[in-house]
Amino acid sequence: MKSVLLTAGQVVFTLALYVVGAMVLGLALFPAAMLFASTWDQTAAWPQWQHVLALCMAGAAGYFVFGFSLIAVVSILRIALGLQLKEGTYAMFSWGAIRWMLTNALQLIVWTFFGQFILLTPFAALLYRLMGAKLGTNVQINSSYCADLSLLEIGDGAVIGGHATVIAHAFERKGLVLKRVKIGKQVVVGLNAVILPGVEIGDRAIIAAGAVVPKFTKIEPGTIYVSREHEVHRPEVKSA
Ligand SMILES: CC(C)(COP(=O)(O)OP(=O)(O)OC[C@H]1O[C@@H](n2cnc3c(N)ncnc32)[C@H](O)[C@@H]1OP(=O)(O)O)[C@@H](O)C(=O)NCCC(=O)NCCS
């Protein structure tokens, strides 16, 4: 019975997220739709091929207008709703966990619809900042797999490589654990690396491509971190 109620709760929450998503997307589409409608009006009397070409241009330009509107709408909503994550351990159906889901859902909408156009541009760093991350100067971001941005700090000149995962959360038996991730100055997080909650990386360190940095690991400045190869065997892990 308890699991049925939990599933029903998840379905209701998911549907509520879809409603929020539809409203966010609708608002972000509005300026692009206005651009398209106004182009339609202004070119209606043109020869047909010119009219169609103008509409194609307006539609394509509208996509970029939509993308930047989406960043604006999501950022305003995050700030208006006070969606600033706080370190701690939260039960699955607590306000802390719901706030976490909502925050990451908003960010996911941007990455899904516009992310590929802003990676490795200053707009990726801008989005990170607007979503609450503390970023130094000249940070290069080539990954859309970073979550929990209001619990992320990245120092000057750091590079986040392609498809690197940087997350400040872990779902564990005790619930949702949130712990700040700190990436120092001039750090390189390699392609496909995985950085887990509570990790602190010292200045100028390099995280090897594909390395997995376990939660709460502290990496000394200037070192190269490569994944540990040994397996962890603990009684509670074996019996899980
Ligand atoms: C880890 C890294 C810094 C090592 O570079 P390097 O100092 O030039 O060292 P080498 O390539 O000579 O390799 C040294 C050793 O590390 C091993 N190694 C290199 N990269 C590794 C990786 N990603 N994972 C595991 N081992 C690695 C090599 O096999 C070699 O082992 P060996 O001494 O037993 O032969 C580099 O391979 C790397 O992963 N850089 C990240 C680049 C990146 O992804 N940037 C962001 C996206 S562009």
PDB file of C-alpha atoms and ligand atoms in Angstrom:
ATOM      1  CA  MET A   1       0.000   0.000   0.000  1.00  0.00           C
ATOM      2  CA  LYS A   2       2.822   2.367   0.941  1.00  0.00           C
ATOM      3  CA  SER A   3       4.603   1.782  -2.381  1.00  0.00           C
ATOM      4  CA  VAL A   4       1.358   2.433  -4.321  1.00  0.00           C
ATOM      5  CA  LEU A   5       0.943   5.751  -2.502  1.00  0.00           C
ATOM      6  CA  LEU A   6       4.582   6.628  -3.180  1.00  0.00           C
ATOM      7  CA  THR A   7       4.186   5.876  -6.905  1.00  0.00           C
ATOM      8  CA  ALA A   8       0.925   7.867  -7.036  1.00  0.00           C
ATOM      9  CA  GLY A   9       2.710  10.763  -5.300  1.00  0.00           C
ATOM     10  CA  GLN A  10       5.530  10.629  -7.831  1.00  0.00           C
ATOM     11  CA  VAL A  11       3.054  10.604 -10.743  1.00  0.00           C
ATOM     12  CA  VAL A  12       1.208  13.643  -9.365  1.00  0.00           C
ATOM     13  CA  PHE A  13       4.485  15.483  -8.768  1.00  0.00           C
ATOM     14  CA  THR A  14       5.725  14.624 -12.268  1.00  0.00           C
ATOM     15  CA  LEU A  15       2.492  15.928 -13.813  1.00  0.00           C
ATOM     16  CA  ALA A  16       2.856  19.135 -11.770  1.00  0.00           C
ATOM     17  CA  LEU A  17       6.410  19.500 -13.128  1.00  0.00           C
ATOM     18  CA  TYR A  18       5.065  19.099 -16.682  1.00  0.00           C
ATOM     19  CA  VAL A  19       2.592  21.919 -16.021  1.00  0.00           C
ATOM     20  CA  VAL A  20       5.423  24.163 -14.780  1.00  0.00           C
ATOM     21  CA  GLY A  21       7.492  23.102 -17.815  1.00  0.00           C
ATOM     22  CA  ALA A  22       4.649  23.960 -20.213  1.00  0.00           C
ATOM     23  CA  MET A  23       4.241  27.399 -18.624  1.00  0.00           C
ATOM     24  CA  VAL A  24       7.989  28.096 -18.776  1.00  0.00           C
ATOM     25  CA  LEU A  25       8.226  26.985 -22.416  1.00  0.00           C
ATOM     26  CA  GLY A  26       5.083  28.940 -23.342  1.00  0.00           C
ATOM     27  CA  LEU A  27       6.437  32.152 -21.811  1.00  0.00           C
ATOM     28  CA  ALA A  28       9.822  31.660 -23.493  1.00  0.00           C
ATOM     29  CA  LEU A  29       8.161  31.049 -26.865  1.00  0.00           C
ATOM     30  CA  PHE A  30       6.152  34.274 -26.698  1.00  0.00           C
ATOM     31  CA  PRO A  31       8.807  36.738 -28.038  1.00  0.00           C
ATOM     32  CA  ALA A  32       9.703  34.304 -30.852  1.00  0.00           C
ATOM     33  CA  ALA A  33       6.032  33.895 -31.785  1.00  0.00           C
ATOM     34  CA  MET A  34       5.625  37.710 -31.812  1.00  0.00           C
ATOM     35  CA  LEU A  35       8.647  38.006 -34.137  1.00  0.00           C
ATOM     36  CA  PHE A  36       7.121  35.406 -36.463  1.00  0.00           C
ATOM     37  CA  ALA A  37       3.668  37.033 -36.418  1.00  0.00           C
ATOM     38  CA  SER A  38       5.075  40.496 -37.097  1.00  0.00           C
ATOM     39  CA  THR A  39       7.227  39.172 -39.970  1.00  0.00           C
ATOM     40  CA  TRP A  40       4.112  37.513 -41.353  1.00  0.00           C
ATOM     41  CA  ASP A  41       2.192  40.825 -41.285  1.00  0.00           C
ATOM     42  CA  GLN A  42       4.993  42.913 -42.745  1.00  0.00           C
ATOM     43  CA  THR A  43       5.763  40.544 -45.628  1.00  0.00           C
ATOM     44  CA  ALA A  44       2.213  39.390 -46.430  1.00  0.00           C
ATOM     45  CA  ALA A  45       2.085  41.480 -49.617  1.00  0.00           C
ATOM     46  CA  TRP A  46       5.486  40.319 -50.883  1.00  0.00           C
ATOM     47  CA  PRO A  47       5.801  37.771 -53.732  1.00  0.00           C
ATOM     48  CA  GLN A  48       5.171  34.307 -52.325  1.00  0.00           C
ATOM     49  CA  TRP A  49       8.780  33.032 -52.356  1.00  0.00           C
ATOM     50  CA  GLN A  50      10.030  36.178 -50.592  1.00  0.00           C
ATOM     51  CA  HIS A  51       7.253  35.933 -48.018  1.00  0.00           C
ATOM     52  CA  VAL A  52       8.093  32.264 -47.314  1.00  0.00           C
ATOM     53  CA  LEU A  53      11.827  33.004 -47.140  1.00  0.00           C
ATOM     54  CA  ALA A  54      11.213  35.848 -44.668  1.00  0.00           C
ATOM     55  CA  LEU A  55       9.109  33.505 -42.509  1.00  0.00           C
ATOM     56  CA  CYS A  56      11.852  30.843 -42.601  1.00  0.00           C
ATOM     57  CA  MET A  57      14.401  33.443 -41.440  1.00  0.00           C
ATOM     58  CA  ALA A  58      12.050  34.678 -38.718  1.00  0.00           C
ATOM     59  CA  GLY A  59      11.423  31.084 -37.579  1.00  0.00           C
ATOM     60  CA  ALA A  60      15.138  30.288 -37.372  1.00  0.00           C
ATOM     61  CA  ALA A  61      15.989  33.581 -35.641  1.00  0.00           C
ATOM     62  CA  GLY A  62      13.013  32.924 -33.380  1.00  0.00           C
ATOM     63  CA  TYR A  63      14.663  29.732 -32.154  1.00  0.00           C
ATOM     64  CA  PHE A  64      17.602  31.735 -30.771  1.00  0.00           C
ATOM     65  CA  VAL A  65      15.256  34.365 -29.345  1.00  0.00           C
ATOM     66  CA  PHE A  66      13.393  31.473 -27.675  1.00  0.00           C
ATOM     67  CA  GLY A  67      16.635  30.025 -26.265  1.00  0.00           C
ATOM     68  CA  PHE A  68      17.709  33.252 -24.593  1.00  0.00           C
ATOM     69  CA  SER A  69      14.155  33.954 -23.396  1.00  0.00           C
ATOM     70  CA  LEU A  70      14.157  30.482 -21.867  1.00  0.00           C
ATOM     71  CA  ILE A  71      17.344  31.277 -19.928  1.00  0.00           C
ATOM     72  CA  ALA A  72      15.751  34.528 -18.721  1.00  0.00           C
ATOM     73  CA  VAL A  73      12.424  32.929 -17.713  1.00  0.00           C
ATOM     74  CA  VAL A  74      14.094  30.027 -15.878  1.00  0.00           C
ATOM     75  CA  SER A  75      16.500  32.346 -14.048  1.00  0.00           C
ATOM     76  CA  ILE A  76      13.768  34.777 -13.003  1.00  0.00           C
ATOM     77  CA  LEU A  77      11.621  31.866 -11.781  1.00  0.00           C
ATOM     78  CA  ARG A  78      14.494  30.341  -9.813  1.00  0.00           C
ATOM     79  CA  ILE A  79      15.220  33.638  -8.093  1.00  0.00           C
ATOM     80  CA  ALA A  80      11.529  34.495  -7.550  1.00  0.00           C
ATOM     81  CA  LEU A  81      10.859  31.085  -5.953  1.00  0.00           C
ATOM     82  CA  GLY A  82      14.035  31.288  -3.849  1.00  0.00           C
ATOM     83  CA  LEU A  83      15.347  28.008  -5.246  1.00  0.00           C
ATOM     84  CA  GLN A  84      18.737  28.135  -3.547  1.00  0.00           C
ATOM     85  CA  LEU A  85      19.879  24.649  -2.533  1.00  0.00           C
ATOM     86  CA  LYS A  86      21.160  24.126   1.004  1.00  0.00           C
ATOM     87  CA  GLU A  87      23.559  21.443   2.181  1.00  0.00           C
ATOM     88  CA  GLY A  88      21.984  18.677   4.264  1.00  0.00           C
ATOM     89  CA  THR A  89      20.176  15.355   4.216  1.00  0.00           C
ATOM     90  CA  TYR A  90      16.539  15.365   3.143  1.00  0.00           C
ATOM     91  CA  ALA A  91      13.751  12.753   3.148  1.00  0.00           C
ATOM     92  CA  MET A  92      12.349  11.856  -0.297  1.00  0.00           C
ATOM     93  CA  PHE A  93       9.089  13.796   0.174  1.00  0.00           C
ATOM     94  CA  SER A  94      10.420  16.771   2.097  1.00  0.00           C
ATOM     95  CA  TRP A  95      10.399  20.390   0.858  1.00  0.00           C
ATOM     96  CA  GLY A  96      14.200  20.172   0.566  1.00  0.00           C
ATOM     97  CA  ALA A  97      13.936  17.273  -1.922  1.00  0.00           C
ATOM     98  CA  ILE A  98      11.088  18.915  -3.860  1.00  0.00           C
ATOM     99  CA  ARG A  99      13.084  22.173  -4.093  1.00  0.00           C
ATOM    100  CA  TRP A 100      16.027  20.144  -5.433  1.00  0.00           C
ATOM    101  CA  MET A 101      13.875  18.429  -8.092  1.00  0.00           C
ATOM    102  CA  LEU A 102      12.273  21.706  -9.184  1.00  0.00           C
ATOM    103  CA  THR A 103      15.639  23.477  -9.425  1.00  0.00           C
ATOM    104  CA  ASN A 104      17.200  20.761 -11.554  1.00  0.00           C
ATOM    105  CA  ALA A 105      14.042  20.396 -13.675  1.00  0.00           C
ATOM    106  CA  LEU A 106      14.249  24.103 -14.595  1.00  0.00           C
ATOM    107  CA  GLN A 107      17.906  23.751 -15.516  1.00  0.00           C
ATOM    108  CA  LEU A 108      17.185  20.592 -17.523  1.00  0.00           C
ATOM    109  CA  ILE A 109      14.623  22.434 -19.669  1.00  0.00           C
ATOM    110  CA  VAL A 110      17.316  24.893 -20.779  1.00  0.00           C
ATOM    111  CA  TRP A 111      19.894  22.184 -21.516  1.00  0.00           C
ATOM    112  CA  THR A 112      17.351  20.092 -23.419  1.00  0.00           C
ATOM    113  CA  PHE A 113      16.098  22.858 -25.696  1.00  0.00           C
ATOM    114  CA  PHE A 114      19.108  25.155 -26.069  1.00  0.00           C
ATOM    115  CA  GLY A 115      22.138  23.650 -24.329  1.00  0.00           C
ATOM    116  CA  GLN A 116      24.143  22.633 -27.395  1.00  0.00           C
ATOM    117  CA  PHE A 117      24.195  26.230 -28.642  1.00  0.00           C
ATOM    118  CA  ILE A 118      25.769  27.707 -25.513  1.00  0.00           C
ATOM    119  CA  LEU A 119      28.438  25.169 -24.508  1.00  0.00           C
ATOM    120  CA  LEU A 120      31.956  26.649 -24.594  1.00  0.00           C
ATOM    121  CA  THR A 121      30.510  30.152 -24.943  1.00  0.00           C
ATOM    122  CA  PRO A 122      30.242  32.827 -22.240  1.00  0.00           C
ATOM    123  CA  PHE A 123      26.492  32.088 -22.152  1.00  0.00           C
ATOM    124  CA  ALA A 124      27.131  28.701 -20.496  1.00  0.00           C
ATOM    125  CA  ALA A 125      28.989  30.453 -17.675  1.00  0.00           C
ATOM    126  CA  LEU A 126      26.199  33.041 -17.511  1.00  0.00           C
ATOM    127  CA  LEU A 127      23.581  30.297 -17.163  1.00  0.00           C
ATOM    128  CA  TYR A 128      25.619  28.646 -14.392  1.00  0.00           C
ATOM    129  CA  ARG A 129      25.791  31.966 -12.545  1.00  0.00           C
ATOM    130  CA  LEU A 130      22.088  32.669 -13.003  1.00  0.00           C
ATOM    131  CA  MET A 131      21.324  29.210 -11.619  1.00  0.00           C
ATOM    132  CA  GLY A 132      23.315  30.067  -8.493  1.00  0.00           C
ATOM    133  CA  ALA A 133      26.852  28.787  -9.161  1.00  0.00           C
ATOM    134  CA  LYS A 134      29.826  30.839  -7.921  1.00  0.00           C
ATOM    135  CA  LEU A 135      32.149  31.178 -10.896  1.00  0.00           C
ATOM    136  CA  GLY A 136      35.499  32.917 -11.236  1.00  0.00           C
ATOM    137  CA  THR A 137      36.641  34.630 -14.412  1.00  0.00           C
ATOM    138  CA  ASN A 138      37.279  32.897 -17.729  1.00  0.00           C
ATOM    139  CA  VAL A 139      35.714  29.558 -16.771  1.00  0.00           C
ATOM    140  CA  GLN A 140      35.181  27.311 -19.811  1.00  0.00           C
ATOM    141  CA  ILE A 141      32.195  24.976 -19.609  1.00  0.00           C
ATOM    142  CA  ASN A 142      31.693  22.224 -22.147  1.00  0.00           C
ATOM    143  CA  SER A 143      29.275  20.012 -20.249  1.00  0.00           C
ATOM    144  CA  SER A 144      25.536  20.071 -19.746  1.00  0.00           C
ATOM    145  CA  TYR A 145      25.775  17.293 -17.155  1.00  0.00           C
ATOM    146  CA  CYS A 146      26.341  19.506 -14.143  1.00  0.00           C
ATOM    147  CA  ALA A 147      23.488  19.735 -11.656  1.00  0.00           C
ATOM    148  CA  ASP A 148      22.797  21.448  -8.311  1.00  0.00           C
ATOM    149  CA  LEU A 149      24.462  24.598  -9.602  1.00  0.00           C
ATOM    150  CA  SER A 150      23.725  26.676  -6.496  1.00  0.00           C
ATOM    151  CA  LEU A 151      26.045  24.291  -4.604  1.00  0.00           C
ATOM    152  CA  LEU A 152      28.883  24.590  -7.106  1.00  0.00           C
ATOM    153  CA  GLU A 153      31.986  26.792  -6.919  1.00  0.00           C
ATOM    154  CA  ILE A 154      34.471  27.003  -9.801  1.00  0.00           C
ATOM    155  CA  GLY A 155      37.673  29.073  -9.674  1.00  0.00           C
ATOM    156  CA  ASP A 156      39.245  31.376 -12.296  1.00  0.00           C
ATOM    157  CA  GLY A 157      40.379  29.745 -15.530  1.00  0.00           C
ATOM    158  CA  ALA A 158      38.976  26.280 -14.758  1.00  0.00           C
ATOM    159  CA  VAL A 159      37.811  23.978 -17.564  1.00  0.00           C
ATOM    160  CA  ILE A 160      34.888  21.561 -17.322  1.00  0.00           C
ATOM    161  CA  GLY A 161      35.457  19.024 -20.109  1.00  0.00           C
ATOM    162  CA  GLY A 162      32.869  17.569 -22.455  1.00  0.00           C
ATOM    163  CA  HIS A 163      30.246  15.306 -20.838  1.00  0.00           C
ATOM    164  CA  ALA A 164      31.854  15.702 -17.408  1.00  0.00           C
ATOM    165  CA  THR A 165      29.332  15.104 -14.637  1.00  0.00           C
ATOM    166  CA  VAL A 166      29.534  17.402 -11.635  1.00  0.00           C
ATOM    167  CA  ILE A 167      26.807  16.874  -9.056  1.00  0.00           C
ATOM    168  CA  ALA A 168      26.367  17.977  -5.458  1.00  0.00           C
ATOM    169  CA  HIS A 169      23.696  15.378  -4.641  1.00  0.00           C
ATOM    170  CA  ALA A 170      23.515  11.684  -3.897  1.00  0.00           C
ATOM    171  CA  PHE A 171      20.374   9.637  -3.263  1.00  0.00           C
ATOM    172  CA  GLU A 172      21.270   7.184  -0.533  1.00  0.00           C
ATOM    173  CA  ARG A 173      19.413   4.969   1.914  1.00  0.00           C
ATOM    174  CA  LYS A 174      19.077   7.844   4.384  1.00  0.00           C
ATOM    175  CA  GLY A 175      17.619  10.118   1.667  1.00  0.00           C
ATOM    176  CA  LEU A 176      18.897  12.931  -0.508  1.00  0.00           C
ATOM    177  CA  VAL A 177      22.348  14.162   0.513  1.00  0.00           C
ATOM    178  CA  LEU A 178      23.386  17.633  -0.719  1.00  0.00           C
ATOM    179  CA  LYS A 179      26.973  18.798  -0.248  1.00  0.00           C
ATOM    180  CA  ARG A 180      28.814  21.671  -1.943  1.00  0.00           C
ATOM    181  CA  VAL A 181      31.413  20.902  -4.665  1.00  0.00           C
ATOM    182  CA  LYS A 182      34.460  23.189  -4.873  1.00  0.00           C
ATOM    183  CA  ILE A 183      36.644  23.294  -7.984  1.00  0.00           C
ATOM    184  CA  GLY A 184      39.763  25.440  -7.650  1.00  0.00           C
ATOM    185  CA  LYS A 185      41.477  27.866 -10.008  1.00  0.00           C
ATOM    186  CA  GLN A 186      42.968  26.547 -13.279  1.00  0.00           C
ATOM    187  CA  VAL A 187      41.564  23.070 -12.622  1.00  0.00           C
ATOM    188  CA  VAL A 188      40.857  20.810 -15.614  1.00  0.00           C
ATOM    189  CA  VAL A 189      37.981  18.379 -15.157  1.00  0.00           C
ATOM    190  CA  GLY A 190      38.611  15.871 -17.946  1.00  0.00           C
ATOM    191  CA  LEU A 191      36.233  14.615 -20.572  1.00  0.00           C
ATOM    192  CA  ASN A 192      33.613  12.237 -19.102  1.00  0.00           C
ATOM    193  CA  ALA A 193      34.932  12.604 -15.540  1.00  0.00           C
ATOM    194  CA  VAL A 194      32.450  12.215 -12.680  1.00  0.00           C
ATOM    195  CA  ILE A 195      32.656  14.531  -9.649  1.00  0.00           C
ATOM    196  CA  LEU A 196      30.404  13.564  -6.744  1.00  0.00           C
ATOM    197  CA  PRO A 197      29.057  15.632  -3.792  1.00  0.00           C
ATOM    198  CA  GLY A 198      31.397  17.173  -1.250  1.00  0.00           C
ATOM    199  CA  VAL A 199      34.447  16.919  -3.526  1.00  0.00           C
ATOM    200  CA  GLU A 200      37.040  19.681  -3.215  1.00  0.00           C
ATOM    201  CA  ILE A 201      39.638  20.036  -5.957  1.00  0.00           C
ATOM    202  CA  GLY A 202      42.719  22.166  -5.253  1.00  0.00           C
ATOM    203  CA  ASP A 203      44.029  24.827  -7.647  1.00  0.00           C
ATOM    204  CA  ARG A 204      45.684  23.609 -10.876  1.00  0.00           C
ATOM    205  CA  ALA A 205      44.747  19.958 -10.306  1.00  0.00           C
ATOM    206  CA  ILE A 206      43.792  17.807 -13.320  1.00  0.00           C
ATOM    207  CA  ILE A 207      41.040  15.216 -13.150  1.00  0.00           C
ATOM    208  CA  ALA A 208      41.856  12.572 -15.772  1.00  0.00           C
ATOM    209  CA  ALA A 209      39.422  11.933 -18.587  1.00  0.00           C
ATOM    210  CA  GLY A 210      36.888   9.339 -17.404  1.00  0.00           C
ATOM    211  CA  ALA A 211      37.983   9.481 -13.746  1.00  0.00           C
ATOM    212  CA  VAL A 212      35.391   9.028 -11.012  1.00  0.00           C
ATOM    213  CA  VAL A 213      36.020  11.143  -7.909  1.00  0.00           C
ATOM    214  CA  PRO A 214      34.092   9.645  -4.956  1.00  0.00           C
ATOM    215  CA  LYS A 215      32.046  11.882  -2.650  1.00  0.00           C
ATOM    216  CA  PHE A 216      33.889  14.030  -0.069  1.00  0.00           C
ATOM    217  CA  THR A 217      37.293  13.432  -1.747  1.00  0.00           C
ATOM    218  CA  LYS A 218      39.809  16.258  -1.267  1.00  0.00           C
ATOM    219  CA  ILE A 219      42.340  16.573  -4.082  1.00  0.00           C
ATOM    220  CA  GLU A 220      45.583  18.431  -3.366  1.00  0.00           C
ATOM    221  CA  PRO A 221      46.512  21.421  -5.544  1.00  0.00           C
ATOM    222  CA  GLY A 222      48.573  20.663  -8.626  1.00  0.00           C
ATOM    223  CA  THR A 223      47.965  16.885  -8.623  1.00  0.00           C
ATOM    224  CA  ILE A 224      46.679  14.622 -11.403  1.00  0.00           C
ATOM    225  CA  TYR A 225      43.770  12.491 -10.240  1.00  0.00           C
ATOM    226  CA  VAL A 226      43.140   9.132 -11.933  1.00  0.00           C
ATOM    227  CA  SER A 227      40.350   6.733 -10.847  1.00  0.00           C
ATOM    228  CA  ARG A 228      41.149   4.242  -8.101  1.00  0.00           C
ATOM    229  CA  GLU A 229      41.081   0.736  -9.510  1.00  0.00           C
ATOM    230  CA  HIS A 230      40.323  -1.337  -6.415  1.00  0.00           C
ATOM    231  CA  GLU A 231      36.740  -2.284  -5.558  1.00  0.00           C
ATOM    232  CA  VAL A 232      35.084  -1.414  -2.258  1.00  0.00           C
ATOM    233  CA  HIS A 233      33.738  -4.458  -0.383  1.00  0.00           C
ATOM    234  CA  ARG A 234      31.753  -3.727   2.714  1.00  0.00           C
ATOM    235  CA  PRO A 235      29.291  -6.113   4.407  1.00  0.00           C
ATOM    236  CA  GLU A 236      26.340  -3.728   3.943  1.00  0.00           C
ATOM    237  CA  VAL A 237      27.146  -3.347   0.213  1.00  0.00           C
ATOM    238  CA  LYS A 238      27.283  -7.151  -0.276  1.00  0.00           C
ATOM    239  CA  SER A 239      23.935  -7.701   1.419  1.00  0.00           C
ATOM    240  CA  ALA A 240      22.151  -4.870  -0.460  1.00  0.00           C
TER     241      ALA A 240
HETATM  242  C1  LIG B   1      45.465  12.215 -17.023  1.00  0.00           C
HETATM  243  C2  LIG B   1      46.218  13.058 -18.016  1.00  0.00           C
HETATM  244  C3  LIG B   1      46.329  14.489 -17.467  1.00  0.00           C
HETATM  245  C4  LIG B   1      47.606  12.473 -18.191  1.00  0.00           C
HETATM  246  O1  LIG B   1      48.306  13.172 -19.184  1.00  0.00           O
HETATM  247  P1  LIG B   1      49.937  13.122 -19.189  1.00  0.00           P
HETATM  248  O2  LIG B   1      50.439  13.768 -17.955  1.00  0.00           O
HETATM  249  O3  LIG B   1      50.360  13.701 -20.495  1.00  0.00           O
HETATM  250  O4  LIG B   1      50.287  11.607 -19.036  1.00  0.00           O
HETATM  251  P2  LIG B   1      50.419  10.466 -20.137  1.00  0.00           P
HETATM  252  O5  LIG B   1      49.431  10.640 -21.249  1.00  0.00           O
HETATM  253  O6  LIG B   1      51.866  10.371 -20.500  1.00  0.00           O
HETATM  254  O7  LIG B   1      50.006   9.162 -19.297  1.00  0.00           O
HETATM  255  C5  LIG B   1      50.662   8.849 -18.084  1.00  0.00           C
HETATM  256  C6  LIG B   1      50.041   7.598 -17.516  1.00  0.00           C
HETATM  257  O8  LIG B   1      48.680   7.884 -17.133  1.00  0.00           O
HETATM  258  C7  LIG B   1      47.791   6.980 -17.811  1.00  0.00           C
HETATM  259  N1  LIG B   1      46.590   7.753 -18.176  1.00  0.00           N
HETATM  260  C8  LIG B   1      46.530   8.808 -18.983  1.00  0.00           C
HETATM  261  N2  LIG B   1      45.274   9.257 -19.049  1.00  0.00           N
HETATM  262  C9  LIG B   1      44.520   8.469 -18.268  1.00  0.00           C
HETATM  263  C10 LIG B   1      43.144   8.421 -17.949  1.00  0.00           C
HETATM  264  N3  LIG B   1      42.288   9.329 -18.444  1.00  0.00           N
HETATM  265  N4  LIG B   1      42.716   7.477 -17.109  1.00  0.00           N
HETATM  266  C11 LIG B   1      43.585   6.564 -16.602  1.00  0.00           C
HETATM  267  N5  LIG B   1      44.894   6.558 -16.870  1.00  0.00           N
HETATM  268  C12 LIG B   1      45.367   7.498 -17.700  1.00  0.00           C
HETATM  269  C13 LIG B   1      48.545   6.533 -19.048  1.00  0.00           C
HETATM  270  O9  LIG B   1      48.073   5.287 -19.509  1.00  0.00           O
HETATM  271  C14 LIG B   1      49.950   6.459 -18.520  1.00  0.00           C
HETATM  272  O10 LIG B   1      50.079   5.254 -17.776  1.00  0.00           O
HETATM  273  P3  LIG B   1      51.493   4.464 -17.738  1.00  0.00           P
HETATM  274  O11 LIG B   1      52.490   5.421 -17.137  1.00  0.00           O
HETATM  275  O12 LIG B   1      51.211   3.287 -16.861  1.00  0.00           O
HETATM  276  O13 LIG B   1      51.828   4.137 -19.160  1.00  0.00           O
HETATM  277  C15 LIG B   1      45.506  13.144 -19.396  1.00  0.00           C
HETATM  278  O14 LIG B   1      45.536  11.874 -20.048  1.00  0.00           O
HETATM  279  C16 LIG B   1      44.037  13.522 -19.258  1.00  0.00           C
HETATM  280  O15 LIG B   1      43.142  12.719 -19.044  1.00  0.00           O
HETATM  281  N6  LIG B   1      43.780  14.871 -19.382  1.00  0.00           N
HETATM  282  C17 LIG B   1      42.442  15.392 -19.388  1.00  0.00           C
HETATM  283  C18 LIG B   1      42.210  16.165 -20.698  1.00  0.00           C
HETATM  284  C19 LIG B   1      40.760  16.546 -20.842  1.00  0.00           C
HETATM  285  O16 LIG B   1      39.880  15.703 -20.849  1.00  0.00           O
HETATM  286  N7  LIG B   1      40.495  17.894 -20.947  1.00  0.00           N
HETATM  287  C20 LIG B   1      39.153  18.459 -21.005  1.00  0.00           C
HETATM  288  C21 LIG B   1      38.447  18.229 -22.327  1.00  0.00           C
HETATM  289  S1  LIG B   1      39.323  18.938 -23.686  1.00  0.00           S
END
